[in-house]
Amino acid sequence: MIGEPLLEVRDLSITFRTPAGVAQAVTGSSFTIAPGERVGMVGESGSGKSLTGLSLLGLLPPAAEVSGEVLLDGRNLLATPERELRAVRGREVSMIFQEPMTALDPVFTVGQQISATFRAHRGVGRAEAKRRAIDLLGEVGIPEPARRFREYPHQLSGGMRQRAMIAMALVCEPRLLVADEPTTALDVTIQAQVLELIAQLSRDRGTAVLLITHDLGVVAETCDRVLTMYAGQIVERCSTDDALEFPRHPYTSGLLAAIPRPGVAAEDLRSIPGRVPSPVDLPPGCRFGPRCDHHQPRCDEAQELTEAAPGRWVRCCRHAELDLPGAVEMIG
Amino acid sequence: MESSSIDVSIADAEATRIDPPAARRALLQVEDLSVRFRTRGPSRAVVHAVTDVSVEIAPGETLGLIGESGSGKSTVARAVSQLLRGQRVQVTGSISLDGVRLDQLSKRELRAQRHRMQMIFQDPNDALDPRMTVGQSIEEPLRILGRTGGDQLGATVERALDTVGLAPAMAARRPHELSGGQRQRVNIARAMALEPQLVLCDEVVSALDVSIQADILNLLAAFQRERHVAYLFISHDLGVVASVSHRIGVMYLGRLVEVGTTSQVVRTPRHPYTEALLSAEPEAVPSRLRARTRIILDGDIPSPIDPPSGCGFRTRCRYAQDRCEAEVPPLTPGPDGHLVACHFADELHLSGRAVPGGR
Ligand SMILES: Nc1ncnc2c1ncn2[C@@H]1O[C@H](COP(=O)(O)OP(=O)(O)OP(=O)(O)O)[C@@H](O)[C@H]1O
Ligand SMILES: Nc1ncnc2c1ncn2[C@@H]1O[C@H](COP(=O)(O)OP(=O)(O)OP(=O)(O)O)[C@@H](O)[C@H]1O
Ligand code: SF4
Ligand code: SF4
Ligand SMILES: [Mg+2]
Ligand SMILES: [Mg+2]
């Protein structure tokens, strides 16, 4: 994707003090997203995906200690006072979550909530706000939007609630949409509807999207580029097709070999041995080292994210000499 | 892929054996199962959770059940394991395990049959008592059955843990000291220690990370190889179901709409809903291998309180015609025993997944 990045994250680190020691939840993350670009972030549970997403809205929990820069159009959101951040949220950056009820208020109708947002952020009158809210509900694919306008969140199905939340997030036409597992709780046919909606938004309005998911299939269907996270670090950053076809990091390759798919018998699925390390007790060298089949003594030094080919970044000192299987080898 | 091509021929053989009526007796035989729930509150509505489901599972076979949330998958499993015996539920039809009519047994008689059939659920936390150690959790059902006593029990627990790749020391741990994957292994160990002939697996890997999923699926496959156990395997994830199943049943709004070998259902679906489901399932492959147009279904699954007349799928089906509103399509066998419930199955040319390799 050409063009100046809208978002540039530089060396982002997030830690927590816990009784067991300092938890390194995110370490040295750097990435960019251009207008209209859809970037996926994948990784196992606890790898730091949601915290990264929250940091883009200045919504980290108060206990988090954060360093680095989150630059939106050159302005560092990590150094922006809360009062000014409030204007950024919604207007420039919006977030949608796995559970829509976290964003929708159960005591107000969907219509009240969306039109209130219109009035607050766009300064339109009551009648105009209602008209626009109904239009927007229709635009995100809610049937009979005028009727749904008067319903409470609990009266909507899961898929429709997710759409209503997306509609809320879109009121201010944000330039960046952070979607944290937006379809994980949905059926695949509804997931397909919601992913199509997100893709359409970025195509038609030029909205930049960070799509957080544990499902590489969702990334494959939706995103131009992908960030693979392991134990708080980006271990691979490249185009989605490159990650799927020619993974350069053993962890990315390992994930691809573990995905159950038609054509692969259960006994042929390969799991990654061992467990994700605790964020308070990370290996000093390569964080994936204890689970990696290709481990060598030099892997016990801290690994840097390095450019293996144009646009292709890998955190593994052996990336050039390894020939790792990708998705095609799995199904072939 | 050698082993999986063998599996396909086994699955194909099984499919032809099952229809016309099995030469060898089915292990599980479900006939015309219907389940109705009465809801609480003033509305007193009736939920048509499962309607006219008939299905068989052979010894050592895996039948996968797939379908959207609310389509009745778990209700089928709960009816099979006789967990639906209450005032607000009406169950009709027959359920036989190895020739024994489970639905006609008293609670007491059922207890004597329990070890033949076990159930493993999605949430590994729910199934284990937080106050018991892992060892006690595994021992408990064995003790109830009077399988063994005293010292021997310790050895049995150790063996059970070993079959799922857990160290003997784990026996002393409590559930909260285990990871999600370890807890699911304990559940499997507990179920398998009884040496069941049939295990009902309801979303057993849905809450787990993909690498741990692979672990658990490997383990279930190994048990089947070694002990010839049969599975009813429920998941909403097509990849998961396809990787473990010999045959797949597709459910929509309480009914089975298609049943066939895994390869039949995935490569050459005969029901429009199956086609849409296959098309919607995201594929983790590079875009050059994904050159297909997606079928995006409109709307949601209708309410089972007030299901549409005729074909349940007609409100979302792009091939629907007048007849679909008037008549319920029965589940009918087509070529090679591939069952489908659609009036136009013979005329439609539906697209499936191009699946290289085995199952
Ligand atoms: N308030 C907190 N205090 C201490 N540790 C925290 C806190 N919030 C998050 N963490 C830790 O930070 C790490 C990253 O958490 P995060 O929620 O970003 O993971 P994730 O990748 O989104 O996982 P999931 O896929 O489960 O949603 C985890 O190890 C988590 O335990
Ligand atoms: N005890 C109950 N009382 C009333 N309705 C019920 C009860 N149990 C299940 N149902 C309803 O029966 C239908 C089938 O539910 P079931 O749990 O079998 O679906 P499922 O296919 O397993 O869905 P999921 O994928 O969400 O687990 C649903 O509409 C559900 O709401
Ligand atoms: S640096 Fe070494 S241990 Fe880490 S992923 Fe690369 S090969 Fe494996
Ligand atoms: S019977 Fe009619 S509505 Fe039902 S699946 Fe077939 S074509 Fe579609
Ligand atoms: Mg998260
Ligand atoms: Mg269920």
Short mmCIF file of N, CA and C in Angstrom, two decimals, chain A residues 256-261 264-272 330, chain B residues 210-211 213-218 239-240 243-244:
data_model
loop_
_atom_site.label_atom_id
_atom_site.label_comp_id
_atom_site.label_asym_id
_atom_site.label_seq_id
_atom_site.Cartn_x
_atom_site.Cartn_y
_atom_site.Cartn_z
N LEU A 256 0.42 -21.99 11.23
CA LEU A 256 -0.21 -22.49 10.00
C LEU A 256 -0.34 -24.00 10.00
N ALA A 257 0.62 -24.69 10.63
CA ALA A 257 0.58 -26.15 10.65
C ALA A 257 -0.44 -26.68 11.66
N ALA A 258 -0.87 -25.81 12.57
CA ALA A 258 -1.80 -26.26 13.62
C ALA A 258 -3.25 -26.04 13.24
N ILE A 259 -3.52 -25.21 12.24
CA ILE A 259 -4.91 -24.86 11.91
C ILE A 259 -5.64 -26.06 11.32
N PRO A 260 -6.75 -26.48 11.95
CA PRO A 260 -7.51 -27.58 11.36
C PRO A 260 -8.22 -27.10 10.10
N ARG A 261 -8.09 -27.87 9.02
CA ARG A 261 -8.76 -27.47 7.78
C ARG A 261 -9.23 -28.70 7.05
N VAL A 264 -7.06 -31.93 5.85
CA VAL A 264 -5.98 -32.30 6.76
C VAL A 264 -6.59 -33.13 7.90
N ALA A 265 -6.15 -34.36 8.05
CA ALA A 265 -6.70 -35.22 9.10
C ALA A 265 -6.18 -34.77 10.47
N ALA A 266 -7.00 -34.98 11.49
CA ALA A 266 -6.65 -34.52 12.84
C ALA A 266 -5.27 -35.02 13.26
N GLU A 267 -4.95 -36.29 12.90
CA GLU A 267 -3.66 -36.81 13.35
C GLU A 267 -2.47 -36.14 12.66
N ASP A 268 -2.73 -35.44 11.56
CA ASP A 268 -1.65 -34.76 10.85
C ASP A 268 -1.48 -33.29 11.27
N LEU A 269 -2.35 -32.81 12.14
CA LEU A 269 -2.18 -31.44 12.63
C LEU A 269 -0.96 -31.41 13.52
N ARG A 270 -0.18 -30.33 13.41
CA ARG A 270 0.99 -30.26 14.27
C ARG A 270 0.85 -29.14 15.28
N SER A 271 0.93 -29.51 16.55
CA SER A 271 0.85 -28.47 17.56
C SER A 271 2.25 -27.96 17.85
N ILE A 272 2.32 -26.78 18.46
CA ILE A 272 3.61 -26.23 18.85
C ILE A 272 3.90 -26.75 20.25
N MET A 330 0.78 -27.26 3.88
CA MET A 330 -0.14 -27.93 4.80
C MET A 330 -1.27 -28.62 4.05
N VAL B 210 -5.11 -22.12 18.90
CA VAL B 210 -5.02 -23.06 17.79
C VAL B 210 -3.99 -24.17 18.01
N SER B 211 -2.86 -23.85 18.62
CA SER B 211 -1.85 -24.89 18.81
C SER B 211 -2.32 -25.94 19.82
N GLN B 213 -5.48 -26.56 20.41
CA GLN B 213 -6.54 -27.27 19.68
C GLN B 213 -5.95 -28.46 18.95
N ALA B 214 -4.86 -28.22 18.24
CA ALA B 214 -4.23 -29.28 17.46
C ALA B 214 -3.84 -30.45 18.37
N ASP B 215 -3.28 -30.11 19.53
CA ASP B 215 -2.92 -31.09 20.55
C ASP B 215 -4.09 -32.00 20.93
N ILE B 216 -5.21 -31.36 21.24
CA ILE B 216 -6.39 -32.09 21.71
C ILE B 216 -6.97 -32.93 20.56
N LEU B 217 -6.98 -32.39 19.36
CA LEU B 217 -7.51 -33.14 18.22
C LEU B 217 -6.62 -34.35 17.92
N ASN B 218 -5.30 -34.17 18.01
CA ASN B 218 -4.36 -35.29 17.87
C ASN B 218 -4.71 -36.40 18.86
N GLY B 239 -13.38 -26.44 9.83
CA GLY B 239 -12.05 -27.05 9.74
C GLY B 239 -11.88 -28.11 10.80
N VAL B 240 -12.32 -27.80 12.02
CA VAL B 240 -12.20 -28.74 13.13
C VAL B 240 -13.02 -29.99 12.84
N SER B 243 -11.59 -32.15 10.04
CA SER B 243 -10.34 -32.85 10.32
C SER B 243 -10.54 -34.10 11.15
N VAL B 244 -11.63 -34.20 11.91
CA VAL B 244 -11.83 -35.39 12.74
C VAL B 244 -12.90 -36.36 12.22
#
